[in-house]
């Protein structure tokens, strides 16, 4: 054996050629092939080998099981990939060979481009793509997603179209396919059809948790002149721990940012009138959520006792105008009524339950005093 090897060396073909499959008259493995159903790269074993290793592309290495096959978990179906098999032969030279899978069919520029997916609004998943630059005019695209380990598939329930072509797919509720008990990878897939051409597919692999756009938390506040307690809620099917970023602008001061880790409340001293917005973050995976709409809270003395304010600033402005209008109207009417009828005891909250911040605006029409009608409202008006 050793002398044979020496002879081979002296005849001196380059080593790389020695290793090439076509040049080896007696390869230790033959018929290397991909079995897409099982995601196994397999071969026929001929020689006496000590170990076999597979390399996907240039990055992922897998050790063969019983020297018979390499098991992959994510198998690209659209992106042509080089699989190299490296064989360590007992008492022989290392051997390596490669195949490409899948075969490239059709013009890659006809495939859907820029496929991107996002879990958003807590429950929904939307995937978008663009029509390929070299796509034939009759092209149509179809989407589905697949659990990479169970190979279960879901077709797109609702397409969004651009000029008659499907360019996005929306699942209103990820609970249709997402199982929180299983940590799964998904394969997102866009195939194409055309009468004249073969359209290659496009694909994307991801865990859902990595493609979530976090919703904005909802802030509520209770406050008096010395303290505002801000509280909020956050929810997601895919993330567990959140940090929060608050941006607060008090009166005419420049805004400041405060980070709250894991807790869901924040205390602001001497709050006065302030604007606040909030967004959630996660660290693993690193995600930064959407800012909430800025909300305005009025906690000044005289604006009312402990106030529960839920309305956003614009609603608040509208509510205030309505309240002031009603107040002025009712006060005028009240003075007229008072002259006609005796005071009615405990007629409360004349504007009804539609305003949740009633504590700020409620008065008792039954027990009039000089200043009861205008004061609270004027206070609020000055704040606006
Ligand atoms: C393969 O190699 C091992 C270790 O050198 C040896 O024991 C075994 O007999 C060989 N098998 C064959 C089929 O050559
Ligand atoms: C595949 O990879 C092997 C080694 O990693 C390389 O020798 C071969 O040229 C590659 N094939 C293609 C088509 O790029
Ligand atoms: C999504 O499905 C879950 C479970 O079936 C349900 O609790 C939730 O309300 C649904 N969300 C929407 C937006 O339909
Ligand atoms: C905040 O409230 C709105 C309206 O009630 C609701 O649609 C949204 O899902 C809530 N967000 C959170 C994080 O609870
Ligand atoms: C403001 O509210 C906090 C918490 O509810 C309370 O401890 C504090 O005494 C209140 N201050 C005033 C001036 O009412």
Coordinates of C-alpha atoms and ligand atoms in Angstrom, one line a residue:
X1 CA 0.0 0.0 0.0
X2 CA 2.7 2.4 1.1
X3 CA 4.8 1.7 -2.0
X4 CA 1.8 2.2 -4.3
X5 CA 1.1 5.5 -2.6
X6 CA 4.8 6.5 -3.2
X7 CA 4.5 5.5 -6.8
X8 CA 1.4 7.6 -7.2
X9 CA 3.2 10.6 -5.6
X10 CA 6.1 10.2 -7.9
X11 CA 3.8 10.2 -10.9
X12 CA 2.8 13.5 -9.3
X13 CA -0.8 14.4 -10.4
X14 CA -1.9 17.4 -8.2
X15 CA -3.6 16.4 -5.0
X16 CA -6.8 18.2 -5.8
X17 CA -7.2 16.2 -9.0
X18 CA -6.5 13.0 -7.0
X19 CA -9.4 13.9 -4.8
X20 CA -11.8 14.8 -7.5
X21 CA -14.7 12.3 -7.9
X22 CA -14.3 11.9 -11.6
X23 CA -10.6 11.1 -11.3
X24 CA -11.0 8.5 -8.6
X25 CA -11.4 5.0 -10.2
X26 CA -12.6 3.5 -6.9
X27 CA -14.4 6.2 -4.8
X28 CA -15.4 5.2 -1.3
X29 CA -18.9 6.7 -1.8
X30 CA -21.0 6.9 -5.0
X31 CA -24.4 8.2 -6.1
X32 CA -24.5 11.2 -3.8
X33 CA -28.0 12.6 -3.7
X34 CA -30.4 14.7 -1.7
X35 CA -33.7 13.2 -0.5
X36 CA -35.9 16.3 -0.1
X37 CA -38.6 14.4 1.9
X38 CA -36.3 13.4 4.7
X39 CA -33.9 16.3 4.2
X40 CA -31.1 13.7 4.0
X41 CA -28.0 13.9 1.9
X42 CA -27.2 10.3 1.2
X43 CA -24.9 8.0 -0.9
X44 CA -23.9 4.5 -1.5
X45 CA -21.0 3.4 0.7
X46 CA -18.4 1.3 -1.1
X47 CA -15.1 1.6 0.7
X48 CA -13.8 1.3 4.3
X49 CA -14.3 4.8 5.7
X50 CA -13.7 6.0 9.2
X51 CA -15.8 9.2 9.1
X52 CA -17.9 11.3 6.7
X53 CA -18.7 15.0 7.1
X54 CA -21.1 17.2 5.0
X55 CA -20.7 20.9 4.4
X56 CA -23.7 22.9 3.2
X57 CA -22.7 26.0 1.2
X58 CA -19.5 27.1 2.9
X59 CA -20.9 27.4 6.5
X60 CA -22.9 24.6 7.9
X61 CA -21.1 21.3 8.8
X62 CA -22.9 18.1 9.7
X63 CA -21.4 14.8 10.7
X64 CA -22.9 11.8 8.9
X65 CA -24.9 9.3 10.9
X66 CA -23.4 5.8 10.7
X67 CA -21.5 7.1 7.6
X68 CA -24.7 6.7 5.7
X69 CA -26.3 10.1 5.4
X70 CA -26.2 13.7 6.7
X71 CA -29.4 15.0 8.3
X72 CA -30.3 18.6 7.5
X73 CA -33.1 20.5 9.2
X74 CA -33.5 23.4 6.9
X75 CA -33.4 22.5 3.2
X76 CA -33.3 25.4 0.8
X77 CA -35.7 24.5 -2.1
X78 CA -35.2 27.6 -4.2
X79 CA -31.6 28.6 -3.6
X80 CA -29.1 26.4 -5.4
X81 CA -26.7 25.2 -2.7
X82 CA -23.4 23.3 -2.9
X83 CA -23.2 20.3 -0.6
X84 CA -19.8 18.9 -0.2
X85 CA -19.1 15.4 1.3
X86 CA -15.7 14.9 2.9
X87 CA -14.7 11.3 3.5
X88 CA -11.9 10.1 5.7
X89 CA -10.8 6.7 4.3
X90 CA -9.1 4.1 6.5
X91 CA -5.6 3.4 5.2
X92 CA -6.3 5.7 2.2
X93 CA -6.4 9.2 1.0
X94 CA -9.2 11.6 2.0
X95 CA -11.9 11.9 -0.6
X96 CA -14.4 14.6 -1.3
X97 CA -17.1 15.2 -3.7
X98 CA -20.0 17.7 -4.1
X99 CA -23.4 18.1 -5.6
X100 CA -25.7 21.0 -6.1
X101 CA -29.3 21.0 -4.9
X102 CA -31.8 22.0 -6.1
X103 CA -31.3 22.2 -9.8
X104 CA -31.6 25.7 -11.1
X105 CA -34.6 26.0 -13.4
X106 CA -35.7 29.1 -15.2
X107 CA -34.4 32.7 -15.0
X108 CA -33.7 33.7 -11.3
X109 CA -34.7 37.3 -12.2
X110 CA -38.3 36.0 -12.9
X111 CA -38.7 34.8 -9.3
X112 CA -40.4 36.9 -6.6
X113 CA -37.9 39.4 -5.2
X114 CA -37.2 40.8 -1.7
X115 CA -39.5 38.3 0.2
X116 CA -39.9 39.7 3.7
X117 CA -42.3 38.6 6.5
X118 CA -43.5 40.3 9.6
X119 CA -45.7 39.3 12.6
X120 CA -47.6 42.5 13.4
X121 CA -50.6 43.7 15.5
X122 CA -49.9 40.7 17.8
X123 CA -51.9 38.2 15.8
X124 CA -51.2 38.8 12.1
X125 CA -48.5 37.7 9.7
X126 CA -47.9 39.5 6.4
X127 CA -45.3 38.5 3.8
X128 CA -44.5 40.8 0.9
X129 CA -42.5 40.5 -2.3
X130 CA -42.1 42.2 -5.6
X131 CA -42.6 40.9 -9.1
X132 CA -39.3 39.7 -10.5
X133 CA -37.6 42.2 -12.9
X134 CA -37.5 39.6 -15.7
X135 CA -40.8 38.0 -14.9
X136 CA -43.0 37.3 -18.0
X137 CA -46.2 39.4 -18.2
X138 CA -48.5 36.5 -17.4
X139 CA -46.6 35.6 -14.2
X140 CA -48.6 34.9 -11.0
X141 CA -47.1 34.1 -7.6
X142 CA -48.4 31.8 -4.8
X143 CA -47.4 31.7 -1.2
X144 CA -47.3 29.1 1.4
X145 CA -45.5 28.5 4.7
X146 CA -44.2 25.3 6.1
X147 CA -43.1 24.0 9.5
X148 CA -39.5 23.0 8.8
X149 CA -39.6 20.0 11.1
X150 CA -43.1 18.6 10.6
X151 CA -43.3 19.6 6.9
X152 CA -46.9 20.7 7.6
X153 CA -48.0 23.3 5.0
X154 CA -50.4 26.2 5.0
X155 CA -51.5 27.9 1.8
X156 CA -52.1 31.7 1.8
X157 CA -55.6 32.5 3.0
X158 CA -55.6 36.1 1.6
X159 CA -53.5 37.7 -1.1
X160 CA -52.9 41.4 -1.6
X161 CA -52.4 42.2 -5.3
X162 CA -50.6 44.9 -7.3
X163 CA -51.8 45.3 -10.9
X164 CA -53.3 41.8 -10.8
X165 CA -50.2 40.1 -9.4
X166 CA -50.1 38.6 -5.9
X167 CA -47.5 40.7 -4.0
X168 CA -48.3 40.0 -0.4
X169 CA -50.0 37.4 1.7
X170 CA -51.8 38.0 5.0
X171 CA -52.7 35.5 7.8
X172 CA -55.0 37.4 10.1
X173 CA -54.2 35.0 12.9
X174 CA -51.0 33.2 13.4
X175 CA -52.8 30.8 15.8
X176 CA -53.9 29.0 12.5
X177 CA -50.4 27.5 12.3
X178 CA -48.4 28.7 15.4
X179 CA -48.1 26.3 18.3
X180 CA -46.6 28.1 21.3
X181 CA -45.5 24.8 22.8
X182 CA -43.1 24.0 19.9
X183 CA -40.1 26.1 19.0
X184 CA -40.2 25.9 15.3
X185 CA -38.6 27.2 12.2
X186 CA -40.7 28.2 9.3
X187 CA -40.0 28.2 5.7
X188 CA -41.9 30.9 3.7
X189 CA -42.2 30.2 0.1
X190 CA -43.3 32.0 -3.1
X191 CA -43.6 29.9 -6.2
X192 CA -44.5 31.4 -9.6
X193 CA -46.4 30.2 -12.6
X194 CA -46.5 31.3 -16.3
X195 CA -47.6 29.6 -19.5
X196 CA -44.4 30.0 -21.3
X197 CA -41.7 30.0 -18.6
X198 CA -40.5 28.1 -15.6
X199 CA -40.4 30.5 -12.7
X200 CA -37.9 29.7 -9.9
X201 CA -39.3 30.0 -6.3
X202 CA -38.1 32.3 -3.5
X203 CA -37.8 31.4 0.1
X204 CA -37.1 32.6 3.6
X205 CA -36.4 30.7 6.8
X206 CA -37.1 32.2 10.2
X207 CA -38.5 31.7 13.6
X208 CA -41.7 33.8 14.1
X209 CA -40.3 35.4 17.2
X210 CA -37.5 37.0 15.2
X211 CA -39.8 38.7 12.7
X212 CA -42.3 40.3 15.1
X213 CA -43.0 44.0 15.0
X214 CA -44.0 44.6 18.7
X215 CA -47.2 46.5 19.2
X216 CA -47.2 49.7 21.2
X217 CA -48.2 49.3 24.8
X218 CA -51.3 51.1 26.1
X219 CA -50.6 53.7 28.8
X220 CA -53.0 54.7 31.4
X221 CA -52.2 57.1 34.2
X222 CA -53.6 58.2 37.6
X223 CA -52.2 61.3 39.0
X224 CA -52.4 64.2 41.4
X225 CA -50.2 67.3 41.7
X226 CA -47.3 65.4 43.3
X227 CA -47.2 62.1 41.6
X228 CA -48.3 60.4 38.3
X229 CA -48.4 56.6 38.2
X230 CA -48.1 55.4 34.6
X231 CA -49.1 51.9 33.9
X232 CA -49.3 49.9 30.7
X233 CA -50.0 46.5 29.2
X234 CA -48.1 44.6 26.6
X235 CA -48.7 41.4 24.9
X236 CA -47.3 39.1 22.3
X237 CA -47.7 35.4 21.5
X238 CA -44.0 35.2 20.7
X239 CA -42.0 37.1 23.3
X240 CA -42.0 36.9 27.1
X241 CA -39.8 39.6 28.6
X242 CA -40.0 43.2 27.6
X243 CA -38.1 46.4 28.5
X244 CA -39.8 49.7 27.8
X245 CA -38.6 53.1 26.7
X246 CA -40.6 56.1 27.7
X247 CA -40.3 59.5 26.2
X248 CA -41.7 62.2 28.4
X249 CA -42.1 65.9 27.8
X250 CA -43.1 67.9 30.9
X251 CA -44.5 71.4 30.2
X252 CA -42.1 73.3 28.0
X253 CA -39.0 71.3 29.0
X254 CA -37.1 69.3 26.5
X255 CA -38.2 65.6 26.4
X256 CA -36.3 63.0 28.3
X257 CA -36.1 59.2 27.9
X258 CA -36.4 56.7 30.6
X259 CA -35.9 52.9 30.4
X260 CA -38.0 50.6 32.5
X261 CA -36.7 47.0 32.7
X262 CA -39.4 44.3 32.9
X263 CA -41.7 46.3 35.1
X264 CA -44.9 47.7 33.7
X265 CA -45.2 51.0 35.6
X266 CA -43.4 54.3 36.1
X267 CA -43.7 57.0 38.7
X268 CA -43.3 60.6 37.6
X269 CA -43.0 63.2 40.4
X270 CA -44.4 66.7 40.1
X271 CA -45.9 65.7 36.8
X272 CA -47.8 68.9 35.9
X273 CA -49.0 68.6 32.3
X274 CA -47.0 66.1 30.3
X275 CA -46.9 64.2 27.0
X276 CA -45.7 60.6 27.0
X277 CA -45.1 57.9 24.4
X278 CA -43.8 54.4 25.0
X279 CA -42.3 51.5 23.1
X280 CA -41.4 48.0 24.0
X281 CA -38.1 46.2 23.4
X282 CA -36.8 42.7 23.7
X283 CA -33.2 41.7 24.0
X284 CA -33.3 38.1 22.7
X285 CA -34.1 38.4 19.9
X286 CA -33.3 42.1 19.8
X287 CA -36.5 43.8 18.7
X288 CA -37.6 47.4 19.0
X289 CA -41.4 48.0 18.9
X290 CA -43.5 50.8 17.6
X291 CA -43.9 54.0 19.5
X292 CA -47.3 54.5 20.9
X293 CA -49.2 57.6 19.9
X294 CA -48.2 60.5 22.2
X295 CA -50.7 60.9 25.1
X296 CA -51.2 64.0 27.1
X297 CA -52.0 64.0 30.8
X298 CA -53.0 66.9 33.0
X299 CA -52.1 66.5 36.6
X300 CA -52.0 70.2 37.8
X301 CA -53.6 71.4 41.0
X302 CA -57.1 72.6 40.3
X303 CA -57.5 70.4 37.3
X304 CA -59.4 68.0 39.5
X305 CA -58.7 65.5 42.2
X306 CA -57.0 62.2 41.4
X307 CA -57.7 61.9 37.7
X308 CA -58.0 58.8 35.6
X309 CA -57.1 59.8 32.1
X310 CA -57.4 57.4 29.3
X311 CA -58.0 59.5 26.3
X312 CA -55.3 60.4 23.7
X313 CA -54.6 64.1 23.3
X314 CA -56.8 64.7 20.3
X315 CA -59.8 62.9 21.8
X316 CA -59.1 64.9 24.9
X317 CA -59.2 68.2 23.1
X318 CA -62.5 67.3 21.5
X319 CA -63.9 66.1 24.8
X320 CA -62.9 69.3 26.5
X321 CA -64.5 71.4 23.9
X322 CA -67.7 69.4 24.1
X323 CA -67.6 69.6 27.9
X324 CA -67.0 73.3 28.0
X325 CA -69.7 73.8 25.5
X326 CA -72.1 71.6 27.5
X327 CA -71.0 73.2 30.7
X328 CA -71.7 76.8 29.5
X329 CA -75.0 75.7 28.0
X330 CA -76.0 73.8 31.2
X331 CA -74.9 76.6 33.4
X332 CA -76.9 79.1 31.5
X333 CA -79.9 76.8 31.4
X334 CA -79.4 76.1 35.0
X335 CA -79.7 79.7 36.0
X336 CA -82.9 79.9 33.9
X337 CA -84.2 76.7 35.4
X338 CA -83.4 77.8 38.9
X339 CA -85.7 80.7 38.5
X340 CA -88.5 78.4 37.4
X341 CA -87.9 75.3 39.6
X342 CA -86.4 74.7 42.9
X343 CA -82.9 73.0 42.9
X344 CA -83.0 69.2 42.1
X345 CA -80.7 67.4 44.5
X346 CA -77.9 65.2 43.1
X347 CA -78.4 65.4 39.4
X348 CA -74.9 64.1 38.5
X349 CA -72.8 63.9 35.4
X350 CA -75.0 65.6 33.0
X351 CA -72.9 64.6 30.0
X352 CA -73.4 61.0 30.6
X353 CA -70.9 58.1 30.8
X354 CA -69.3 58.7 27.5
X355 CA -66.3 60.6 29.0
X356 CA -64.2 58.3 31.1
X357 CA -62.3 61.1 32.7
X358 CA -65.5 62.2 34.4
X359 CA -63.8 63.1 37.7
X360 CA -62.2 66.0 36.0
X361 CA -65.4 67.3 34.6
X362 CA -68.2 66.3 36.8
X363 CA -70.1 68.7 38.9
X364 CA -73.3 68.6 40.8
X365 CA -76.0 70.6 39.2
X366 CA -78.2 70.2 42.2
X367 CA -76.1 72.3 44.6
X368 CA -75.1 75.4 42.7
X369 CA -72.5 77.9 43.9
X370 CA -71.1 80.9 42.1
X371 CA -68.0 79.3 40.7
X372 CA -68.9 75.7 40.3
X373 CA -69.7 75.7 36.6
X374 CA -66.8 77.5 35.0
X375 CA -63.8 76.8 37.2
X376 CA -62.7 73.3 36.3
X377 CA -63.4 73.7 32.6
X378 CA -61.5 77.0 32.4
X379 CA -58.6 75.4 34.2
X380 CA -58.5 72.7 31.5
X381 CA -58.9 75.2 28.7
X382 CA -55.8 77.1 29.9
X383 CA -53.8 73.8 29.8
X384 CA -54.7 73.0 26.2
Ligands
LIG1 C1 -12.1 -1.7 7.7 O1 -11.1 -1.2 8.5 C2 -11.1 -1.7 9.8 C3 -10.0 -1.1 10.6 O2 -8.8 -1.0 9.9 C4 -10.9 -3.3 9.7 O3 -10.9 -3.8 11.0 C5 -12.0 -3.9 8.8 O4 -11.7 -5.2 8.7 C6 -12.0 -3.2 7.5 N1 -13.2 -3.7 6.8 C7 -13.2 -3.9 5.5 C8 -14.5 -4.4 4.9 O5 -12.2 -3.8 4.8
LIG2 C1 -18.8 23.2 -4.3 O1 -17.8 23.2 -3.2 C2 -16.6 22.5 -3.5 C3 -15.7 22.6 -2.2 O2 -16.3 23.2 -1.2 C4 -15.9 23.2 -4.6 O3 -14.7 22.5 -4.9 C5 -16.8 23.1 -5.8 O4 -16.2 23.8 -6.9 C6 -18.1 23.8 -5.5 N1 -19.0 23.7 -6.7 C7 -19.6 24.8 -7.2 C8 -20.4 24.6 -8.4 O5 -19.3 25.9 -6.8
LIG3 C1 -56.6 34.6 17.1 O1 -56.9 33.4 17.6 C2 -56.9 33.3 19.0 C3 -57.1 31.8 19.4 O2 -58.0 31.2 18.5 C4 -57.9 34.2 19.6 O3 -57.8 34.1 21.0 C5 -57.7 35.6 19.1 O4 -58.7 36.4 19.6 C6 -57.6 35.6 17.6 N1 -57.3 37.0 17.2 C7 -57.9 37.6 16.2 C8 -57.4 39.0 15.9 O5 -58.8 37.1 15.6
LIG4 C1 -54.5 49.0 23.3 O1 -55.9 49.3 23.2 C2 -56.3 49.2 21.8 C3 -57.8 49.7 21.8 O2 -58.5 49.2 22.9 C4 -56.2 47.7 21.4 O3 -56.6 47.6 20.1 C5 -54.7 47.3 21.5 O4 -54.6 46.0 21.2 C6 -54.2 47.6 22.9 N1 -52.8 47.3 23.0 C7 -52.3 46.5 24.0 C8 -50.8 46.4 24.0 O5 -53.0 46.0 24.9
LIG5 C1 -51.0 61.8 45.4 O1 -51.2 60.4 45.2 C2 -50.3 59.6 46.0 C3 -50.5 58.1 45.6 O2 -51.8 57.9 45.4 C4 -50.4 59.8 47.4 O3 -49.5 59.0 48.2 C5 -50.2 61.2 47.7 O4 -50.5 61.5 49.1 C6 -51.1 62.1 46.9 N1 -50.8 63.5 47.1 C7 -51.7 64.5 47.2 C8 -51.2 65.9 47.4 O5 -52.9 64.2 47.1

